[in-house]
CSV table of C-alpha atoms in Angstrom, one decimal:
chain,number,residue,atom,x,y,z
C,928,UNK,CA,12.8,22.6,47.1
C,929,UNK,CA,11.0,20.5,44.5
C,930,UNK,CA,12.3,20.5,41.0
C,931,UNK,CA,10.0,22.3,38.6
C,932,UNK,CA,8.5,20.2,35.9
C,933,UNK,CA,6.6,21.0,32.8
C,934,UNK,CA,2.9,20.4,33.5
C,935,UNK,CA,1.7,17.1,32.0
C,936,UNK,CA,-1.6,18.6,30.9
C,937,UNK,CA,0.2,21.2,28.8
C,938,UNK,CA,-0.3,20.2,25.1
C,939,UNK,CA,2.7,22.2,23.8
C,940,UNK,CA,6.1,20.7,23.9
C,941,UNK,CA,8.4,23.2,25.7
C,942,UNK,CA,11.0,22.8,23.0
C,943,UNK,CA,8.5,24.2,20.5
C,944,UNK,CA,8.3,27.3,22.7
C,945,UNK,CA,12.0,27.6,22.4
C,946,UNK,CA,11.8,27.3,18.7
C,947,UNK,CA,9.1,30.0,18.6
C,948,UNK,CA,11.3,32.1,20.9
C,949,UNK,CA,14.2,31.6,18.5
C,950,UNK,CA,12.1,32.8,15.7
C,951,UNK,CA,11.1,35.9,17.7
C,952,UNK,CA,14.8,36.7,18.5
C,953,UNK,CA,15.6,36.3,14.7
C,954,UNK,CA,12.8,38.7,14.0
C,955,UNK,CA,14.0,41.3,16.5
C,956,UNK,CA,17.7,40.8,16.2
C,957,UNK,CA,18.5,39.1,12.9
C,958,UNK,CA,22.1,38.3,12.1
C,959,UNK,CA,23.6,40.6,9.5
C,960,UNK,CA,26.9,40.9,7.7
C,961,UNK,CA,29.8,39.3,9.4
C,962,UNK,CA,27.6,38.1,12.2
C,963,UNK,CA,25.5,36.2,9.7
C,964,UNK,CA,28.5,34.5,8.2
C,965,UNK,CA,29.8,33.4,11.6
C,966,UNK,CA,26.3,32.1,12.6
C,967,UNK,CA,26.0,30.3,9.3
C,968,UNK,CA,29.4,28.6,9.8
C,969,UNK,CA,28.5,27.6,13.3
C,970,UNK,CA,25.1,26.2,12.2
C,971,UNK,CA,26.9,24.0,9.6
C,972,UNK,CA,29.3,22.7,12.2
C,973,UNK,CA,26.5,22.1,14.7
C,974,UNK,CA,24.5,20.0,12.2
C,975,UNK,CA,27.5,18.0,11.3
C,976,UNK,CA,28.2,17.3,15.0
C,977,UNK,CA,24.5,16.4,15.4
C,978,UNK,CA,24.7,13.7,12.8
C,979,UNK,CA,28.1,12.5,14.2
C,980,UNK,CA,26.3,11.9,17.5
C,981,UNK,CA,23.5,10.1,15.6
C,982,UNK,CA,26.1,7.7,14.1
C,983,UNK,CA,27.8,7.2,17.5
C,984,UNK,CA,24.5,6.3,19.2
C,985,UNK,CA,23.3,3.7,16.7
C,986,UNK,CA,24.5,0.3,17.6
C,987,UNK,CA,25.9,-1.4,14.5
C,988,UNK,CA,24.6,-4.7,15.7
C,989,UNK,CA,21.1,-3.2,16.1
C,990,UNK,CA,21.3,-1.9,12.6
C,991,UNK,CA,22.3,-5.3,11.2
C,992,UNK,CA,19.7,-7.1,13.2
C,993,UNK,CA,17.1,-4.6,12.0
C,994,UNK,CA,17.9,-5.5,8.4
C,995,UNK,CA,16.3,-8.9,9.1
C,996,UNK,CA,13.0,-7.2,9.5
C,997,UNK,CA,13.1,-5.9,6.0
C,998,UNK,CA,9.3,-5.9,5.4
C,999,UNK,CA,8.7,-3.4,8.2
C,1000,UNK,CA,11.5,-1.1,7.0
C,1001,UNK,CA,10.4,-1.1,3.4
C,1002,UNK,CA,6.9,-0.3,4.6
C,1003,UNK,CA,8.1,2.7,6.6
C,1004,UNK,CA,10.3,3.9,3.7
C,1005,UNK,CA,7.3,3.6,1.3
C,1006,UNK,CA,5.2,5.7,3.7
C,1007,UNK,CA,7.9,8.3,4.0
C,1008,UNK,CA,9.1,8.6,0.5
C,1009,UNK,CA,6.2,7.4,-1.7
C,1010,UNK,CA,2.8,7.9,0.1
C,1011,UNK,CA,3.7,11.2,1.8
C,1012,UNK,CA,5.0,12.8,-1.5
C,1013,UNK,CA,1.9,11.6,-3.4
C,1014,UNK,CA,-0.3,13.3,-0.8
C,1015,UNK,CA,1.8,16.4,-1.2
C,1016,UNK,CA,1.3,16.4,-4.9
C,1017,UNK,CA,-2.4,15.9,-4.4
C,1018,UNK,CA,-2.5,19.1,-2.3
C,1019,UNK,CA,-1.4,21.1,-5.4
C,1020,UNK,CA,-5.1,21.6,-6.1
C,1021,UNK,CA,-5.3,23.9,-3.0
C,1022,UNK,CA,-2.9,26.4,-4.6
C,1023,UNK,CA,-3.3,29.4,-4.9
C,1024,UNK,CA,-6.8,29.7,-3.4
C,1025,UNK,CA,-6.2,27.9,-0.1
C,1026,UNK,CA,-2.4,28.0,0.0
C,1027,UNK,CA,0.0,30.5,-1.4
C,1028,UNK,CA,2.7,29.1,-3.8
C,1029,UNK,CA,5.4,29.6,-1.3
C,1030,UNK,CA,3.6,27.8,1.5
C,1031,UNK,CA,2.6,25.0,-0.9
C,1032,UNK,CA,6.3,24.6,-1.8
C,1033,UNK,CA,7.1,24.3,1.9
C,1034,UNK,CA,4.3,21.8,2.4
C,1035,UNK,CA,5.5,19.6,-0.5
C,1036,UNK,CA,9.1,19.8,0.8
C,1037,UNK,CA,7.7,18.7,4.2
C,1038,UNK,CA,6.4,15.5,2.6
C,1039,UNK,CA,9.9,14.7,1.2
C,1040,UNK,CA,12.0,14.7,4.3
C,1041,UNK,CA,13.0,11.6,6.3
C,1042,UNK,CA,11.2,10.3,9.4
C,1043,UNK,CA,12.2,11.1,12.9
C,1044,UNK,CA,14.4,9.0,15.2
C,1045,UNK,CA,14.0,10.1,18.8
C,1046,UNK,CA,10.3,10.7,18.9
C,1047,UNK,CA,9.4,7.6,17.0
C,1048,UNK,CA,11.4,5.6,19.5
C,1049,UNK,CA,9.8,7.4,22.5
C,1050,UNK,CA,6.2,7.0,21.3
C,1051,UNK,CA,6.8,3.4,20.2
C,1052,UNK,CA,8.2,2.5,23.7
C,1053,UNK,CA,5.3,4.4,25.4
C,1054,UNK,CA,2.7,2.4,23.4
C,1055,UNK,CA,4.5,-1.0,24.1
C,1056,UNK,CA,5.5,-1.4,20.4
C,1057,UNK,CA,8.6,-2.9,18.7
C,1058,UNK,CA,11.3,-0.4,19.9
C,1059,UNK,CA,14.3,-2.0,18.1
C,1060,UNK,CA,12.3,-1.8,14.9
C,1061,UNK,CA,11.6,1.8,15.5
C,1062,UNK,CA,15.2,2.6,16.2
C,1063,UNK,CA,16.3,1.0,12.9
C,1064,UNK,CA,13.4,2.3,10.9
C,1065,UNK,CA,14.1,5.9,11.9
C,1066,UNK,CA,17.9,5.5,11.3
C,1067,UNK,CA,17.4,3.9,7.9
C,1068,UNK,CA,15.0,6.6,6.9
C,1069,UNK,CA,17.4,9.4,7.9
C,1070,UNK,CA,20.2,7.8,6.0
C,1071,UNK,CA,18.1,7.2,2.9
C,1072,UNK,CA,16.7,10.7,3.1
C,1073,UNK,CA,20.2,12.2,2.7
C,1074,UNK,CA,20.1,11.1,-1.0
C,1075,UNK,CA,16.4,10.6,-1.7
C,1076,UNK,CA,15.1,13.9,-0.3
C,1077,UNK,CA,17.3,16.1,-2.5
C,1078,UNK,CA,16.5,14.0,-5.6
C,1079,UNK,CA,12.8,14.1,-4.9
C,1080,UNK,CA,13.0,17.9,-4.3
C,1081,UNK,CA,14.8,18.4,-7.6
C,1082,UNK,CA,12.2,16.4,-9.6
C,1083,UNK,CA,9.0,17.5,-7.8
C,1084,UNK,CA,9.8,21.1,-6.8
C,1085,UNK,CA,11.5,22.0,-10.0
C,1086,UNK,CA,12.3,25.7,-10.2
C,1087,UNK,CA,11.3,26.3,-6.6
C,1088,UNK,CA,14.6,24.7,-5.5
C,1089,UNK,CA,16.7,27.2,-7.3
C,1090,UNK,CA,19.9,26.2,-5.5
C,1091,UNK,CA,19.7,22.5,-6.3
C,1092,UNK,CA,22.6,21.0,-8.2
C,1093,UNK,CA,25.2,18.2,-7.9
C,1094,UNK,CA,27.1,20.6,-5.6
C,1095,UNK,CA,24.0,20.9,-3.4
C,1096,UNK,CA,23.8,17.1,-3.1
C,1097,UNK,CA,27.5,16.9,-2.3
C,1098,UNK,CA,27.1,19.5,0.4
C,1099,UNK,CA,24.2,17.5,2.0
C,1100,UNK,CA,26.3,14.3,1.9
C,1101,UNK,CA,29.3,16.0,3.4
C,1102,UNK,CA,27.2,17.7,6.1
C,1103,UNK,CA,25.0,14.8,7.1
C,1104,UNK,CA,26.2,11.4,5.8
C,1105,UNK,CA,29.9,11.7,6.3
C,1106,UNK,CA,29.6,12.8,10.0
C,1107,UNK,CA,27.1,9.9,10.5
C,1108,UNK,CA,29.6,7.4,9.1
C,1109,UNK,CA,32.4,9.0,11.2
C,1110,UNK,CA,30.2,8.6,14.3
C,1111,UNK,CA,29.7,4.9,13.5
C,1112,UNK,CA,33.4,4.4,13.0
C,1113,UNK,CA,34.2,6.2,16.3
C,1114,UNK,CA,31.5,4.3,18.2
C,1115,UNK,CA,34.0,1.7,19.3
C,1116,UNK,CA,35.8,4.3,21.4
C,1117,UNK,CA,33.1,6.9,22.3
C,1118,UNK,CA,29.9,4.7,22.4
C,1119,UNK,CA,30.1,4.3,26.1
C,1120,UNK,CA,30.6,8.0,26.7
C,1121,UNK,CA,27.7,8.9,24.5
C,1122,UNK,CA,25.4,6.5,26.3
C,1123,UNK,CA,26.4,7.7,29.7
C,1124,UNK,CA,25.9,11.4,28.8
C,1125,UNK,CA,22.9,11.1,26.5
C,1126,UNK,CA,21.0,13.8,28.4
C,1127,UNK,CA,23.7,16.4,28.1
C,1128,UNK,CA,24.3,15.5,24.4
C,1129,UNK,CA,20.5,15.8,23.9
C,1130,UNK,CA,20.9,19.4,24.8
C,1131,UNK,CA,23.5,19.7,22.0
C,1132,UNK,CA,21.0,18.1,19.6
C,1133,UNK,CA,18.3,20.7,20.4
C,1134,UNK,CA,20.7,23.6,20.6
C,1135,UNK,CA,22.0,22.7,17.1
C,1136,UNK,CA,18.5,22.9,15.7
C,1137,UNK,CA,17.8,26.2,17.4
C,1138,UNK,CA,20.9,27.6,15.8
C,1139,UNK,CA,19.8,26.5,12.4
C,1140,UNK,CA,16.3,28.0,12.9
C,1141,UNK,CA,17.9,31.3,14.0
C,1142,UNK,CA,20.1,31.4,10.9
C,1143,UNK,CA,17.3,30.6,8.5
C,1144,UNK,CA,14.8,33.0,9.9
C,1145,UNK,CA,17.4,35.8,10.3
C,1146,UNK,CA,18.1,35.5,6.6
C,1147,UNK,CA,14.4,35.6,5.9
C,1148,UNK,CA,13.9,38.7,7.9
C,1149,UNK,CA,16.8,40.5,6.3
C,1150,UNK,CA,15.3,39.7,2.8
C,1151,UNK,CA,11.8,40.6,3.9
C,1152,UNK,CA,10.1,37.4,2.8
C,1153,UNK,CA,7.7,37.3,5.7
C,1154,UNK,CA,5.5,39.9,4.0
C,1155,UNK,CA,4.4,37.0,1.8
C,1156,UNK,CA,2.5,35.2,4.7
C,1157,UNK,CA,-0.8,36.3,6.1
C,1158,UNK,CA,-2.7,34.9,9.2
C,1159,UNK,CA,-5.4,33.5,6.9
C,1160,UNK,CA,-2.9,31.6,4.8
C,1161,UNK,CA,-1.3,30.2,8.0
C,1162,UNK,CA,-4.7,29.0,9.2
C,1163,UNK,CA,-5.2,27.3,5.9
C,1164,UNK,CA,-1.8,25.6,6.2
C,1165,UNK,CA,-2.6,24.3,9.7
C,1166,UNK,CA,-5.9,22.7,8.4
C,1167,UNK,CA,-4.1,21.1,5.5
C,1168,UNK,CA,-1.4,19.7,7.8
C,1169,UNK,CA,-4.0,18.3,10.2
C,1170,UNK,CA,-5.7,16.4,7.4
C,1171,UNK,CA,-2.3,15.2,6.1
C,1172,UNK,CA,-1.3,13.9,9.6
C,1173,UNK,CA,-4.7,12.2,10.1
C,1174,UNK,CA,-4.5,10.5,6.8
C,1175,UNK,CA,-1.0,9.1,7.4
C,1176,UNK,CA,-1.8,7.9,10.9
C,1177,UNK,CA,-4.8,6.0,9.6
C,1178,UNK,CA,-2.9,4.6,6.6
C,1179,UNK,CA,0.0,3.4,8.6
C,1180,UNK,CA,-2.1,1.8,11.3
C,1181,UNK,CA,-4.7,0.0,9.1
C,1182,UNK,CA,-2.4,-0.5,6.2
C,1183,UNK,CA,0.0,-2.4,8.5
C,1184,UNK,CA,-2.9,-4.5,9.6
C,1185,UNK,CA,-3.8,-5.4,6.0
C,1186,UNK,CA,-0.1,-6.3,5.5
C,1187,UNK,CA,-0.5,-8.7,8.5
C,1188,UNK,CA,2.0,-7.1,10.8
C,1189,UNK,CA,1.5,-7.8,14.5
C,1190,UNK,CA,0.5,-5.2,17.0
C,1191,UNK,CA,4.0,-4.3,18.1
C,1192,UNK,CA,5.2,-3.8,14.5
C,1193,UNK,CA,2.1,-1.8,13.6
C,1194,UNK,CA,2.9,0.6,16.4
C,1195,UNK,CA,6.4,1.1,15.1
C,1196,UNK,CA,5.2,1.5,11.6
C,1197,UNK,CA,2.6,4.1,12.6
C,1198,UNK,CA,4.9,6.3,14.6
C,1199,UNK,CA,7.9,6.0,12.2
C,1200,UNK,CA,5.9,6.2,9.1
C,1201,UNK,CA,3.7,9.2,9.9
C,1202,UNK,CA,6.4,11.6,11.1
C,1203,UNK,CA,8.8,14.0,9.5
C,1204,UNK,CA,12.2,15.0,10.9
C,1205,UNK,CA,12.9,18.7,11.8
C,1206,UNK,CA,16.6,17.8,12.5
C,1207,UNK,CA,17.1,16.5,9.0
C,1208,UNK,CA,14.7,18.8,7.1
C,1209,UNK,CA,16.2,22.1,8.4
C,1210,UNK,CA,19.8,21.6,7.2
C,1211,UNK,CA,18.6,20.2,3.8
C,1212,UNK,CA,16.3,23.2,3.3
C,1213,UNK,CA,19.1,25.6,4.1
C,1214,UNK,CA,21.2,24.1,1.3
C,1215,UNK,CA,18.3,23.6,-1.2
C,1216,UNK,CA,16.4,26.8,-0.8
C,1217,UNK,CA,19.1,29.3,0.3
C,1218,UNK,CA,17.5,32.6,1.3
C,1219,UNK,CA,14.0,31.2,1.0
C,1220,UNK,CA,14.7,28.5,3.6
C,1221,UNK,CA,12.8,30.1,6.4
C,1222,UNK,CA,9.6,30.1,4.5
C,1223,UNK,CA,10.2,26.6,3.2
C,1224,UNK,CA,10.7,25.1,6.7
C,1225,UNK,CA,7.7,26.9,8.3
C,1226,UNK,CA,5.2,24.1,7.3
C,1227,UNK,CA,7.7,21.5,8.7
C,1228,UNK,CA,8.0,23.3,12.0
C,1229,UNK,CA,4.2,23.5,12.4
C,1230,UNK,CA,3.8,19.8,11.4
C,1231,UNK,CA,6.5,18.8,13.9
C,1232,UNK,CA,4.6,20.3,16.8
C,1233,UNK,CA,1.3,18.9,15.5
C,1234,UNK,CA,2.7,15.3,15.2
C,1235,UNK,CA,4.2,15.5,18.7
C,1236,UNK,CA,0.9,16.5,20.3
C,1237,UNK,CA,-1.2,14.0,18.4
C,1238,UNK,CA,1.1,11.1,18.7
C,1239,UNK,CA,1.6,11.6,22.4
C,1240,UNK,CA,-2.1,11.2,22.9
C,1241,UNK,CA,-2.2,8.1,20.6
C,1242,UNK,CA,0.8,6.5,22.4
C,1243,UNK,CA,-0.9,6.9,25.8
C,1244,UNK,CA,-4.1,5.3,24.5
C,1245,UNK,CA,-2.2,2.4,22.8
C,1246,UNK,CA,-0.4,1.8,26.1
C,1247,UNK,CA,-3.7,1.0,27.8
C,1248,UNK,CA,-5.3,-1.0,24.9
C,1249,UNK,CA,-6.3,-4.5,25.8
C,1250,UNK,CA,-4.5,-7.1,23.8
C,1251,UNK,CA,-6.9,-9.0,21.5
C,1252,UNK,CA,-6.8,-12.7,22.1
C,1253,UNK,CA,-7.2,-13.5,18.4
C,1254,UNK,CA,-4.2,-11.3,17.6
C,1255,UNK,CA,-2.1,-13.0,20.3
C,1256,UNK,CA,-3.0,-16.4,18.8
C,1257,UNK,CA,-2.1,-15.1,15.3
C,1258,UNK,CA,1.2,-13.8,16.6
C,1259,UNK,CA,2.0,-17.1,18.3
C,1260,UNK,CA,1.2,-19.1,15.2
C,1261,UNK,CA,3.3,-16.8,13.0
C,1262,UNK,CA,6.2,-17.1,15.5
C,1263,UNK,CA,6.0,-20.9,15.3
C,1264,UNK,CA,6.0,-20.8,11.5
C,1265,UNK,CA,8.9,-18.5,11.4
C,1266,UNK,CA,10.9,-20.4,13.9
C,1267,UNK,CA,10.4,-23.6,11.9
C,1268,UNK,CA,11.6,-21.9,8.7
C,1269,UNK,CA,14.5,-19.8,10.0
C,1270,UNK,CA,15.1,-20.7,13.6
C,1271,UNK,CA,14.4,-17.1,14.8
C,1272,UNK,CA,12.0,-14.3,14.3
C,1273,UNK,CA,13.3,-11.0,13.4
C,1274,UNK,CA,12.4,-8.0,15.5
C-alpha cells in the first residue's frame, strides 16, 4: 500500500489545518478551572522544551562562523525589528475604519516578533540560497527577539499590553532564553541524538505550538472576547497583511540588491527578513497580553499561513531562475577582493 502524501497542489499547509482544528476544539471544549491551570502549566513546559531543542540543534561553530557575515545579519535584524514595526505603525491610520482597535493591536504585535528559523532555512535551501546564513540569521533573530520584542511592545503598544512589566520580561527570558542556552550547553552530549531524531522532535515542536494555541483560545472563549471580531474585519485584516507581506518581500529582495549582496545572500535575506515566527510570538503574547492573547495572536496566525504559501511559490521560482552572467562575474570579483583582504569569504 502506498503511503498517503499531502497533495503538492494544495496551497494550505496541513499544519495550518491542525491549528484551525485546535482553535475549533478550544471553541467547543475550552479548558476551564483546574483543567485550564494544568493546560497552562503544560503549555509553559512545552515551550521551554521547544527552545531547549532549538539550542541543542544550533551548532555553536555555525553560529560563530555566521558572525563573520555580520552585514547580512544586521540587514535581517533591521528588517525584522525596524522596517516591520515602522510599517505596523503606518497602518495605524487604518484604525478604526478598516481595522478594529484589538485587531490593529495584534497586527502591530505581529510586526514586533522575531523571524522564523525552520521555514527560512527550508525556503532558502529550495531556492538555492545561502543556507548557513539563513540558519544563523533566524537563530540570531529569535535570540534578539527575546529581549527586543517585549521592549518594543512596551514602548509601541503602551496600555494595550496591560501585563507588561519587568516581571513579564523575566518570565520571557526564563521561558525562552534560559532553555535555549541550556540546549546549547547540552549539545555536546545530545547533539547527535537530536540530529538523528529530528523528525520525531519536529512533532514535539508542532505539538508544543498546538498546545499553546489551545490554551490561548480556550481562555479567549471563556472570557467571550471573540464577539469583538466580525467577518468583515477579518477580511480587512487579510488584505492589510497581504500588502504588508508584499512590501516586505519587495524591500528585502531589491534592498539587498542595492546593498550589493550576491544572489545567494539576497535569497537568505528575503526569506529570513520577511517572516514572523509563530513559535516565538505565541508564548510572548501569552505573557504580555494575558487573557487577550488569543485575539492578539490571530493576525500572527493568519500571516504565518500567508507567508508559507507565498514564499513556497517564490522559492520554487527562484530555484529555476537562470543565473545572470554579470552577477556571476561580480560575485567572482568580490570573492577575489575578499580573499586578498582576509583570506576567506564569510558565508
